[in-house]
């Protein structure tokens, strides 16, 4: 009797438990993306040995706990205690205890206040570790009852409203996004274990796909995708891994997942331009595109043109450009006929006033051209090298320098030289202007090297282009001289008209004494 009364009294939390609740024992876990984890999350539970287990089942836990999004008060959870360990019960009772522990973890605590419910949070954290260990070592198929309870627990803990402040709102142009301090979720020490539990459950061989798809359904996937807008990069990394595993295991959901990601991109490009998880979604797509079979389906080509290429439009392209470039290049490598559509798409969204973005476009263009065949190159080379000529004459030395580096790629140089009779007349004026008066010495030297390549290969063509450039230059000088002459004549006419108007506005001397005011001559 006395033991039961003492058990109900509030216990004073130790400093160690406080530090653990604040994330002091938070380990960093590598994601399961291509094999087993390098470090076992469950092994960390030794740091929580201070949690005492009751040998008798807790009556409140037997009936299960309902999750709540509202902050929890200390007195509400006076009966929230740890359940027995799995080793303490016979094998026949393990599934029942597993369900009880899942129900115990459905309770959601307020992590914005680190002083609230310290004991209960510690109990829940230890229970989550045990659930992860149980799912990892399970040797029997999960029943429908278990699946239903798992769905409730995961939904209660993970699916919550986010109030993200997208990174592009905090960044001024030119700032390195890698240096920005990410926003960390205070509940992450518990959320991480729930994500680990979900990941182990999805990849477990004991998870029956036909049965589990009733709970990991389209609604579940949509809510999972909504969490990609989280500010915490650790959460987005787990989500990326879990969604990729769901895509691989639940084949029935594959078209839906692709369409749902497609809709996120549409909303991002054409409406909000605010989302934190575009890079992670593109990483998933990069792996998916890599697995496409040939010939490519028409829906995949439409996805490239309507969803991926427009992602070059937002100002915050630097956040996800590396992943986007990989996806685009994968398409071109799968089907070289798509190179023309991709290059024309890049030209459509080519930046005009953003030099840093132009450098990114040129980097991507080199990767695309490296996978482009001569027949596709010839279809788009004229508009492409008109744009490259503008880049060569850019006053921003990095843009001009990056455009000249295209000639360092052997495949691209061969494509250019094979079609030099078309390309050289387009870019020769830009090369000549750079060679004459570009302010940057490195750009000047690179321009001379590129021009020498053409002179060594085809001097006659270079002479023709130089003669044409000199003719156009002289014509341009004549046009400029005529324009200046015309402006001078207009200025003279304007001065004459102004002087005649002043003469007509002189006051009438005869009537000057009649009135203190001036009498003006009516010119009408």
Coordinates of C-alpha atoms in Angstrom, one line a residue, residues 3 71 93 104 108 127 212 234 256 264 287 334 427 447 473 477:
X3 CA 4.7 1.5 -2.2
X71 CA 0.3 21.0 -24.6
X93 CA 2.5 -11.9 -24.7
X104 CA 1.8 4.6 -24.7
X108 CA 2.3 14.0 -27.6
X127 CA 9.7 3.0 -25.0
X212 CA 0.2 -2.5 -45.1
X234 CA 17.5 16.3 -40.3
X256 CA 0.7 8.6 -57.3
X264 CA 4.4 20.3 -55.4
X287 CA 17.1 7.8 -58.2
X334 CA 18.5 8.0 -71.1
X427 CA 30.4 34.0 -82.0
X447 CA 39.5 34.4 -75.8
X473 CA 31.8 47.5 -87.9
X477 CA 30.2 53.5 -87.6

